[in-house]
GROMACS .gro file of C-alpha atoms in nm:
model
  422
    1MET     CA    1  -1.099  -3.143   0.840
    2GLY     CA    2  -1.469  -3.173   0.761
    3ALA     CA    3  -1.594  -3.382   0.474
    4ASP     CA    4  -1.632  -3.076   0.255
    5GLY     CA    5  -1.286  -2.943   0.344
    6GLN     CA    6  -1.421  -2.625   0.502
    7MET     CA    7  -1.237  -2.643   0.832
    8ASN     CA    8  -0.886  -2.573   0.707
    9ILE     CA    9  -1.009  -2.283   0.494
   10PHE     CA   10  -1.166  -2.107   0.788
   11THR     CA   11  -0.878  -2.189   1.022
   12THR     CA   12  -0.637  -2.023   0.777
   13GLU     CA   13  -0.862  -1.722   0.742
   14LYS     CA   14  -0.897  -1.697   1.118
   15ASN     CA   15  -0.520  -1.691   1.162
   16ILE     CA   16  -0.484  -1.419   0.899
   17LEU     CA   17  -0.748  -1.206   1.068
   18LYS     CA   18  -0.630  -1.262   1.424
   19ARG     CA   19  -0.564  -0.927   1.586
   20VAL     CA   20  -0.203  -0.833   1.646
   21PRO     CA   21  -0.079  -0.780   2.002
   22VAL     CA   22  -0.107  -0.422   2.125
   23SER     CA   23   0.098  -0.457   2.441
   24LYS     CA   24   0.448  -0.314   2.431
   25PRO     CA   25   0.679  -0.568   2.265
   26PRO     CA   26   0.924  -0.760   2.485
   27PHE     CA   27   1.202  -0.657   2.244
   28GLY     CA   28   1.343  -0.326   2.131
   29ILE     CA   29   1.474  -0.195   1.802
   30ALA     CA   30   1.830  -0.268   1.920
   31ASP     CA   31   1.741  -0.636   1.969
   32LEU     CA   32   1.608  -0.653   1.616
   33LYS     CA   33   1.911  -0.480   1.468
   34LYS     CA   34   2.144  -0.717   1.652
   35ALA     CA   35   1.971  -1.015   1.490
   36ILE     CA   36   2.026  -0.886   1.135
   37PRO     CA   37   2.357  -0.977   0.965
   38PRO     CA   38   2.570  -0.660   0.943
   39HIS     CA   39   2.613  -0.688   0.566
   40CYS     CA   40   2.237  -0.631   0.521
   41PHE     CA   41   2.292  -0.266   0.612
   42LYS     CA   42   2.562  -0.219   0.349
   43ARG     CA   43   2.459  -0.035   0.032
   44SER     CA   44   2.628  -0.128  -0.293
   45LEU     CA   45   2.645   0.137  -0.563
   46ILE     CA   46   2.703  -0.132  -0.824
   47ARG     CA   47   2.404  -0.346  -0.721
   48SER     CA   48   2.175  -0.045  -0.685
   49PHE     CA   49   2.267   0.090  -1.027
   50GLY     CA   50   2.231  -0.264  -1.161
   51SER     CA   51   1.863  -0.257  -1.060
   52PHE     CA   52   1.831   0.098  -1.194
   53PHE     CA   53   1.964   0.014  -1.540
   54ARG     CA   54   1.779  -0.317  -1.552
   55ASP     CA   55   1.450  -0.135  -1.505
   56LEU     CA   56   1.548   0.145  -1.742
   57ILE     CA   57   1.649  -0.098  -2.019
   58THR     CA   58   1.330  -0.302  -1.968
   59ILE     CA   59   1.118   0.014  -1.989
   60TYR     CA   60   1.285   0.116  -2.314
   61THR     CA   61   1.259  -0.237  -2.457
   62PHE     CA   62   0.887  -0.255  -2.389
   63TYR     CA   63   0.843   0.093  -2.536
   64TYR     CA   64   1.039   0.002  -2.850
   65LEU     CA   65   0.850  -0.322  -2.906
   66ALA     CA   66   0.512  -0.159  -2.851
   67SER     CA   67   0.578   0.147  -3.068
   68THR     CA   68   0.737  -0.057  -3.347
   69TYR     CA   69   0.531  -0.374  -3.373
   70ILE     CA   70   0.186  -0.328  -3.220
   71PRO     CA   71   0.082  -0.078  -3.493
   72LEU     CA   72   0.167  -0.348  -3.749
   73LEU     CA   73  -0.070  -0.604  -3.595
   74PRO     CA   74  -0.423  -0.667  -3.722
   75PRO     CA   75  -0.678  -0.468  -3.520
   76THR     CA   76  -0.807  -0.776  -3.335
   77LEU     CA   77  -0.458  -0.865  -3.213
   78SER     CA   78  -0.371  -0.506  -3.125
   79TYR     CA   79  -0.673  -0.496  -2.892
   80ALA     CA   80  -0.504  -0.768  -2.688
   81ALA     CA   81  -0.146  -0.644  -2.733
   82TRP     CA   82  -0.202  -0.294  -2.597
   83PRO     CA   83  -0.344  -0.404  -2.258
   84LEU     CA   84  -0.056  -0.651  -2.221
   85TYR     CA   85   0.190  -0.369  -2.287
   86TRP     CA   86   0.012  -0.136  -2.045
   87PHE     CA   87   0.019  -0.395  -1.766
   88ALA     CA   88   0.382  -0.495  -1.828
   89GLN     CA   89   0.511  -0.139  -1.865
   90GLY     CA   90   0.306  -0.016  -1.572
   91SER     CA   91   0.447  -0.295  -1.355
   92ILE     CA   92   0.807  -0.210  -1.446
   93LEU     CA   93   0.741   0.160  -1.388
   94THR     CA   94   0.611   0.071  -1.041
   95GLY     CA   95   0.936  -0.109  -0.965
   96PHE     CA   96   1.126   0.190  -1.103
   97TRP     CA   97   0.924   0.422  -0.879
   98ILE     CA   98   1.011   0.200  -0.581
   99LEU     CA   99   1.381   0.251  -0.653
  100GLY     CA  100   1.318   0.626  -0.635
  101HIS     CA  101   1.142   0.574  -0.303
  102GLU     CA  102   1.448   0.380  -0.185
  103CYS     CA  103   1.663   0.679  -0.279
  104GLY     CA  104   1.444   0.897  -0.056
  105HIS     CA  105   1.534   0.670   0.236
  106HIS     CA  106   1.908   0.693   0.159
  107ALA     CA  107   1.907   0.318   0.085
  108PHE     CA  108   2.042   0.341  -0.271
  109SER     CA  109   2.406   0.430  -0.196
  110ASN     CA  110   2.636   0.570   0.069
  111TYR     CA  111   2.620   0.913  -0.095
  112GLN     CA  112   2.321   1.133  -0.022
  113TRP     CA  113   2.375   1.344  -0.334
  114VAL     CA  114   2.372   1.030  -0.552
  115ASP     CA  115   2.050   0.910  -0.388
  116ASP     CA  116   1.882   1.248  -0.435
  117ALA     CA  117   1.998   1.284  -0.795
  118VAL     CA  118   1.879   0.936  -0.894
  119GLY     CA  119   1.558   0.965  -0.694
  120PHE     CA  120   1.483   1.305  -0.844
  121PHE     CA  121   1.522   1.163  -1.195
  122ILE     CA  122   1.313   0.852  -1.130
  123HIS     CA  123   1.025   1.020  -0.953
  124SER     CA  124   1.013   1.310  -1.196
  125VAL     CA  125   0.984   1.064  -1.486
  126CYS     CA  126   0.703   0.897  -1.292
  127LEU     CA  127   0.533   1.237  -1.235
  128THR     CA  128   0.592   1.229  -0.861
  129PRO     CA  129   0.754   1.533  -0.692
  130TYR     CA  130   1.062   1.370  -0.543
  131PHE     CA  131   1.158   1.596  -0.253
  132SER     CA  132   0.797   1.680  -0.168
  133PHE     CA  133   0.707   1.315  -0.140
  134LYS     CA  134   1.032   1.237   0.042
  135TYR     CA  135   0.946   1.486   0.316
  136SER     CA  136   0.584   1.383   0.363
  137HIS     CA  137   0.684   1.017   0.349
  138ARG     CA  138   0.943   1.077   0.620
  139SER     CA  139   0.660   1.201   0.842
  140HIS     CA  140   0.464   0.886   0.763
  141HIS     CA  141   0.754   0.670   0.882
  142ALA     CA  142   0.788   0.880   1.196
  143HIS     CA  143   0.419   0.847   1.291
  144THR     CA  144   0.295   0.520   1.139
  145ASN     CA  145  -0.056   0.426   1.256
  146SER     CA  146  -0.094   0.733   1.474
  147ILE     CA  147  -0.451   0.852   1.435
  148GLU     CA  148  -0.347   1.213   1.488
  149TYR     CA  149  -0.012   1.237   1.310
  150ASP     CA  150   0.028   0.967   1.048
  151GLU     CA  151   0.062   1.113   0.701
  152VAL     CA  152  -0.163   0.886   0.495
  153TYR     CA  153  -0.437   0.621   0.518
  154ILE     CA  154  -0.562   0.761   0.847
  155PRO     CA  155  -0.873   0.562   0.939
  156LYS     CA  156  -1.210   0.732   0.958
  157ARG     CA  157  -1.411   0.754   1.279
  158LYS     CA  158  -1.773   0.657   1.316
  159SER     CA  159  -1.871   1.024   1.341
  160ASP     CA  160  -1.767   1.075   0.977
  161THR     CA  161  -2.108   0.978   0.842
  162PHE     CA  162  -2.015   1.029   0.475
  163TYR     CA  163  -1.790   0.723   0.498
  164THR     CA  164  -1.961   0.523   0.774
  165GLU     CA  165  -2.315   0.554   0.640
  166PHE     CA  166  -2.331   0.690   0.285
  167LEU     CA  167  -2.038   0.485   0.145
  168ASN     CA  168  -2.065   0.190   0.383
  169ASN     CA  169  -2.254  -0.038   0.143
  170GLY     CA  170  -2.198  -0.240  -0.173
  171PRO     CA  171  -2.222   0.043  -0.429
  172GLY     CA  172  -2.027   0.272  -0.196
  173ASN     CA  173  -1.751   0.013  -0.163
  174VAL     CA  174  -1.728  -0.024  -0.540
  175PHE     CA  175  -1.714   0.352  -0.589
  176THR     CA  176  -1.448   0.391  -0.319
  177LEU     CA  177  -1.232   0.113  -0.465
  178ILE     CA  178  -1.250   0.242  -0.822
  179LEU     CA  179  -1.179   0.601  -0.719
  180ARG     CA  180  -0.889   0.499  -0.498
  181ILE     CA  181  -0.715   0.288  -0.764
  182THR     CA  182  -0.771   0.518  -1.061
  183LEU     CA  183  -0.719   0.862  -0.907
  184GLY     CA  184  -0.577   0.792  -0.562
  185LEU     CA  185  -0.219   0.908  -0.626
  186PRO     CA  186  -0.299   1.238  -0.801
  187LEU     CA  187  -0.574   1.311  -0.547
  188TYR     CA  188  -0.324   1.258  -0.267
  189LEU     CA  189  -0.050   1.468  -0.424
  190ILE     CA  190  -0.277   1.754  -0.531
  191PHE     CA  191  -0.554   1.759  -0.269
  192ASN     CA  192  -0.403   1.551   0.013
  193ILE     CA  193  -0.694   1.306  -0.005
  194TYR     CA  194  -0.622   1.014   0.235
  195GLY     CA  195  -0.368   1.242   0.407
  196ARG     CA  196  -0.337   1.406   0.745
  197ASP     CA  197  -0.552   1.708   0.828
  198TYR     CA  198  -0.337   2.021   0.823
  199ASN     CA  199  -0.626   2.259   0.900
  200GLY     CA  200  -0.600   2.410   0.555
  201PHE     CA  201  -0.523   2.329   0.196
  202ALA     CA  202  -0.234   2.082   0.176
  203ASN     CA  203  -0.062   2.008  -0.153
  204HIS     CA  204   0.264   1.837  -0.253
  205PHE     CA  205   0.333   2.098  -0.524
  206LEU     CA  206   0.275   2.411  -0.315
  207PRO     CA  207   0.587   2.525  -0.124
  208GLN     CA  208   0.376   2.705   0.138
  209SER     CA  209   0.175   2.391   0.214
  210GLY     CA  210   0.151   2.291   0.578
  211ILE     CA  211   0.318   1.962   0.490
  212PHE     CA  212   0.658   2.133   0.468
  213ASN     CA  213   0.877   2.344   0.692
  214ASP     CA  214   1.077   2.648   0.584
  215ARG     CA  215   1.395   2.452   0.510
  216GLU     CA  216   1.212   2.221   0.271
  217ARG     CA  217   1.025   2.475   0.058
  218GLY     CA  218   1.311   2.534  -0.186
  219HIS     CA  219   1.330   2.162  -0.261
  220VAL     CA  220   0.955   2.159  -0.321
  221VAL     CA  221   1.007   2.418  -0.596
  222LEU     CA  222   1.285   2.203  -0.742
  223SER     CA  223   1.049   1.905  -0.744
  224ASP     CA  224   0.794   2.114  -0.933
  225VAL     CA  225   1.059   2.207  -1.189
  226GLY     CA  226   1.129   1.838  -1.245
  227ILE     CA  227   0.760   1.763  -1.302
  228ALA     CA  228   0.728   2.062  -1.536
  229ALA     CA  229   1.026   1.940  -1.741
  230VAL     CA  230   0.872   1.593  -1.784
  231LEU     CA  231   0.535   1.743  -1.879
  232TYR     CA  232   0.712   1.953  -2.141
  233VAL     CA  233   0.875   1.639  -2.283
  234LEU     CA  234   0.534   1.472  -2.297
  235TYR     CA  235   0.397   1.778  -2.477
  236GLN     CA  236   0.674   1.752  -2.735
  237LEU     CA  237   0.593   1.383  -2.780
  238VAL     CA  238   0.229   1.473  -2.847
  239MET     CA  239   0.343   1.719  -3.111
  240ARG     CA  240   0.572   1.463  -3.271
  241GLN     CA  241   0.385   1.132  -3.249
  242GLY     CA  242   0.027   1.244  -3.183
  243LEU     CA  243  -0.197   1.246  -2.881
  244LYS     CA  244  -0.323   0.888  -2.918
  245SER     CA  245   0.025   0.737  -2.946
  246THR     CA  246   0.148   0.937  -2.647
  247ILE     CA  247  -0.148   0.826  -2.436
  248PHE     CA  248  -0.104   0.463  -2.540
  249LEU     CA  249   0.276   0.452  -2.506
  250GLN     CA  250   0.335   0.678  -2.206
  251GLY     CA  251   0.007   0.790  -2.052
  252VAL     CA  252  -0.165   0.460  -1.979
  253PRO     CA  253   0.147   0.289  -1.836
  254LEU     CA  254   0.187   0.582  -1.596
  255PHE     CA  255  -0.180   0.546  -1.508
  256VAL     CA  256  -0.126   0.173  -1.435
  257MET     CA  257   0.179   0.259  -1.225
  258SER     CA  258  -0.032   0.503  -1.025
  259GLY     CA  259  -0.289   0.228  -0.961
  260PHE     CA  260  -0.023  -0.019  -0.851
  261PHE     CA  261   0.123   0.242  -0.615
  262ILE     CA  262  -0.212   0.280  -0.442
  263ILE     CA  263  -0.276  -0.096  -0.424
  264LEU     CA  264   0.068  -0.156  -0.275
  265THR     CA  265   0.055   0.119  -0.014
  266TYR     CA  266  -0.309   0.059   0.075
  267LEU     CA  267  -0.265  -0.314   0.134
  268ASN     CA  268   0.059  -0.265   0.328
  269HIS     CA  269  -0.119  -0.031   0.569
  270THR     CA  270  -0.480  -0.148   0.578
  271HIS     CA  271  -0.604  -0.468   0.736
  272PRO     CA  272  -0.886  -0.573   0.972
  273ALA     CA  273  -0.635  -0.712   1.224
  274ILE     CA  274  -0.404  -0.415   1.282
  275ALA     CA  275  -0.446  -0.155   1.553
  276HIS     CA  276  -0.431   0.222   1.533
  277TYR     CA  277  -0.330   0.437   1.829
  278ASP     CA  278  -0.394   0.784   1.960
  279SER     CA  279  -0.129   0.996   2.132
  280THR     CA  280  -0.199   0.844   2.474
  281GLU     CA  281  -0.085   0.498   2.361
  282TRP     CA  282   0.114   0.533   2.037
  283ASP     CA  283   0.485   0.470   2.026
  284TRP     CA  284   0.717   0.443   1.727
  285LEU     CA  285   0.793   0.070   1.750
  286ARG     CA  286   0.433  -0.047   1.773
  287GLY     CA  287   0.343   0.190   1.493
  288ALA     CA  288   0.619   0.053   1.271
  289LEU     CA  289   0.504  -0.301   1.348
  290SER     CA  290   0.148  -0.217   1.238
  291THR     CA  291   0.217  -0.295   0.874
  292ILE     CA  292   0.132  -0.599   0.665
  293ASP     CA  293   0.348  -0.788   0.420
  294ARG     CA  294   0.163  -0.900   0.106
  295ASP     CA  295   0.240  -1.149  -0.168
  296PHE     CA  296   0.208  -1.027  -0.529
  297GLY     CA  297   0.339  -1.351  -0.677
  298ILE     CA  298   0.546  -1.302  -0.992
  299LEU     CA  299   0.540  -0.926  -0.939
  300ASN     CA  300   0.736  -0.950  -0.612
  301ARG     CA  301   1.066  -0.937  -0.799
  302VAL     CA  302   0.938  -0.668  -1.036
  303PHE     CA  303   0.850  -0.455  -0.733
  304HIS     CA  304   1.195  -0.519  -0.582
  305ASN     CA  305   1.031  -0.717  -0.298
  306ALA     CA  306   0.885  -0.399  -0.146
  307ASN     CA  307   0.537  -0.546  -0.105
  308HIS     CA  308   0.631  -0.849   0.106
  309THR     CA  309   0.907  -0.687   0.313
  310HIS     CA  310   0.722  -0.375   0.420
  311GLY     CA  311   0.744  -0.456   0.791
  312ILE     CA  312   1.123  -0.471   0.795
  313HIS     CA  313   1.130  -0.161   0.574
  314HIS     CA  314   0.946   0.038   0.839
  315LEU     CA  315   1.184  -0.086   1.107
  316PHE     CA  316   1.504  -0.026   0.905
  317PRO     CA  317   1.427   0.185   0.595
  318THR     CA  318   1.792   0.223   0.493
  319ILE     CA  319   1.831  -0.149   0.416
  320PRO     CA  320   1.855  -0.181   0.034
  321HIS     CA  321   1.606  -0.397  -0.154
  322TYR     CA  322   1.857  -0.673  -0.229
  323HIS     CA  323   1.905  -0.742   0.145
  324VAL     CA  324   1.553  -0.698   0.282
  325ILE     CA  325   1.440  -1.060   0.254
  326GLU     CA  326   1.741  -1.183   0.448
  327ALA     CA  327   1.686  -0.913   0.709
  328ARG     CA  328   1.316  -0.997   0.738
  329GLU     CA  329   1.387  -1.366   0.792
  330ALA     CA  330   1.645  -1.279   1.058
  331VAL     CA  331   1.397  -1.085   1.276
  332LYS     CA  332   1.085  -1.296   1.226
  333PRO     CA  333   1.166  -1.535   1.514
  334ILE     CA  334   1.196  -1.235   1.746
  335LEU     CA  335   0.886  -1.060   1.618
  336GLY     CA  336   0.663  -1.364   1.665
  337ASP     CA  337   0.298  -1.256   1.671
  338TYR     CA  338   0.402  -0.897   1.604
  339TYR     CA  339   0.488  -0.991   1.245
  340MET     CA  340   0.198  -0.955   1.003
  341TYR     CA  341   0.176  -1.144   0.673
  342ASP     CA  342  -0.135  -1.199   0.465
  343ASP     CA  343  -0.115  -1.422   0.159
  344THR     CA  344  -0.477  -1.369   0.060
  345PRO     CA  345  -0.496  -1.327  -0.321
  346ILE     CA  346  -0.450  -0.958  -0.392
  347LEU     CA  347  -0.785  -0.887  -0.560
  348LYS     CA  348  -0.972  -1.072  -0.286
  349ALA     CA  349  -0.777  -0.890  -0.015
  350LEU     CA  350  -0.836  -0.555  -0.184
  351TRP     CA  351  -1.212  -0.610  -0.189
  352ARG     CA  352  -1.223  -0.753   0.165
  353ASP     CA  353  -1.028  -0.465   0.315
  354THR     CA  354  -1.227  -0.207   0.120
  355LYS     CA  355  -1.548  -0.351   0.269
  356GLU     CA  356  -1.420  -0.411   0.620
  357CYS     CA  357  -1.184  -0.123   0.690
  358ILE     CA  358  -1.439   0.159   0.679
  359TYR     CA  359  -1.388   0.312   1.022
  360VAL     CA  360  -1.234   0.237   1.361
  361GLU     CA  361  -1.373   0.235   1.712
  362PRO     CA  362  -1.195   0.241   2.049
  363ASP     CA  363  -1.091  -0.086   2.209
  364GLU     CA  364  -1.338  -0.172   2.484
  365GLU     CA  365  -1.063  -0.254   2.732
  366LYS     CA  366  -0.743  -0.072   2.634
  367LYS     CA  367  -0.761   0.305   2.613
  368GLY     CA  368  -0.586   0.469   2.318
  369VAL     CA  369  -0.618   0.165   2.088
  370TYR     CA  370  -0.857   0.156   1.793
  371TRP     CA  371  -0.976  -0.131   1.575
  372VAL     CA  372  -1.178  -0.170   1.262
  373LYS     CA  373  -1.539  -0.217   1.371
  374GLU     CA  374  -1.609  -0.585   1.424
  375ARG     CA  375  -1.875  -0.767   1.229
  376THR     CA  376  -2.219  -0.832   1.370
  377ASP     CA  377  -2.297  -1.117   1.607
  378ALA     CA  378  -2.506  -1.273   1.331
  379SER     CA  379  -2.218  -1.292   1.087
  380ARG     CA  380  -1.979  -1.422   1.354
  381ALA     CA  381  -2.224  -1.697   1.443
  382THR     CA  382  -2.269  -1.780   1.076
  383SER     CA  383  -1.893  -1.819   1.035
  384ARG     CA  384  -1.883  -2.058   1.329
  385LEU     CA  385  -2.157  -2.267   1.179
  386PHE     CA  386  -1.952  -2.319   0.862
  387HIS     CA  387  -1.629  -2.354   1.057
  388ASN     CA  388  -1.763  -2.648   1.255
  389GLY     CA  389  -1.878  -2.823   0.939
  390LYS     CA  390  -2.235  -2.850   1.062
  391LYS     CA  391  -2.425  -2.686   0.781
  392ARG     CA  392  -2.694  -2.949   0.761
  393GLU     CA  393  -2.783  -2.984   1.129
  394ASN     CA  394  -2.769  -2.606   1.178
  395SER     CA  395  -2.941  -2.501   0.856
  396GLU     CA  396  -3.255  -2.388   1.033
  397ARG     CA  397  -3.055  -2.172   1.271
  398PHE     CA  398  -2.848  -2.033   0.984
  399PHE     CA  399  -3.149  -1.918   0.785
  400ARG     CA  400  -3.296  -1.752   1.092
  401LEU     CA  401  -2.972  -1.555   1.121
  402LEU     CA  402  -2.983  -1.477   0.750
  403LEU     CA  403  -3.335  -1.339   0.780
  404LYS     CA  404  -3.239  -1.134   1.085
  405ALA     CA  405  -2.929  -0.995   0.916
  406SER     CA  406  -3.118  -0.906   0.599
  407ASN     CA  407  -3.317  -0.657   0.802
  408SER     CA  408  -3.010  -0.489   0.941
  409SER     CA  409  -2.827  -0.195   0.787
  410ARG     CA  410  -2.516  -0.406   0.740
  411SER     CA  411  -2.669  -0.717   0.578
  412SER     CA  412  -2.427  -0.696   0.288
  413GLN     CA  413  -2.147  -0.794   0.528
  414LEU     CA  414  -2.298  -1.129   0.635
  415PHE     CA  415  -2.032  -1.324   0.451
  416SER     CA  416  -1.755  -1.062   0.475
  417CYS     CA  417  -1.425  -1.123   0.652
  418SER     CA  418  -1.347  -0.929   0.966
  419PRO     CA  419  -1.109  -0.962   1.260
  420TYR     CA  420  -1.157  -1.220   1.531
  421ASN     CA  421  -1.099  -1.106   1.886
  422LYS     CA  422  -1.034  -1.418   2.083
   0.00000   0.00000   0.00000
């Protein structure tokens, strides 16, 4: 370690940003399944409903406390109490939504009708069309990280100048991040923003949307009925308790949940070190392995561990949330370098990946593989200067690089993190 402690910091960052292998893994899905204890695949109705009622009771408790006691507080204290309630309730609603997502994967119980009934209730309450999302999400799992056929978070290409030039700067990054977190979920459900191109209008509420096949269209209508019923309940609440109270007690927590949903899914599928594939190179296993586990700290348990077990979830989506950590630990020795985990603080990672993961370009050596565009030679050299702990003796060289980079169109990325390709 250098005197200023810089070396370990950059070594850690380098490991996090080291590109994943793109060669076909020396193991198969059967090898991974064999390594997982058999009980991890068993679904317990009691344990699943335990998580369901725990979340439901917590949601009601927070609602009761907020509706009963926050209005009694002095205005100065209520200004602090409401945001705390919004964050707490939004976090629990996110975990509740994740249980509905688990139902869509038939990981809640051994009974499909139970899973669909519970999932339909949960997602409708969270203003997500259950069956519609279940079907599009199934396609995502079937085509993860396929540039042509993945369902969501498909990377842009350099030819898409709106993203690669107009938004590829500081203000553009801020705008993109704010828009994604605040409106990302409704924009995806209504306008298929961030989704696959269906050569026409695609919508999770429209039965005739290209997202669905003929067998699924009736369930799409049922999903719409569930959303309409919840909207009617919210309307009745507005009539009874007023618009402001309804927004504060129900609206903002749902808004926070929507933001958490986007942060979770974006960070689990976006990273400078993962590859994307076209149809000449893509296969299911490498696609499923192209996901990143993230650490949300105290919220891990609130989110039923979904955020830091996403890799094993893509490999075996029917494993229930109370077994996923054990299953993940069982396969990690086999996965080796194919396992991706990034413990970068969430806000820092969100900003880094928003800046870095703008568009992908083909691998220079392996056809059919695409990477996030690497940083400039100037910024790579600058990183090496700091990494070697030689700031003083190389200061003149560093400032020459700084001046050169300041004249380039990507000068704002001089200090940004990007993948190493060693």
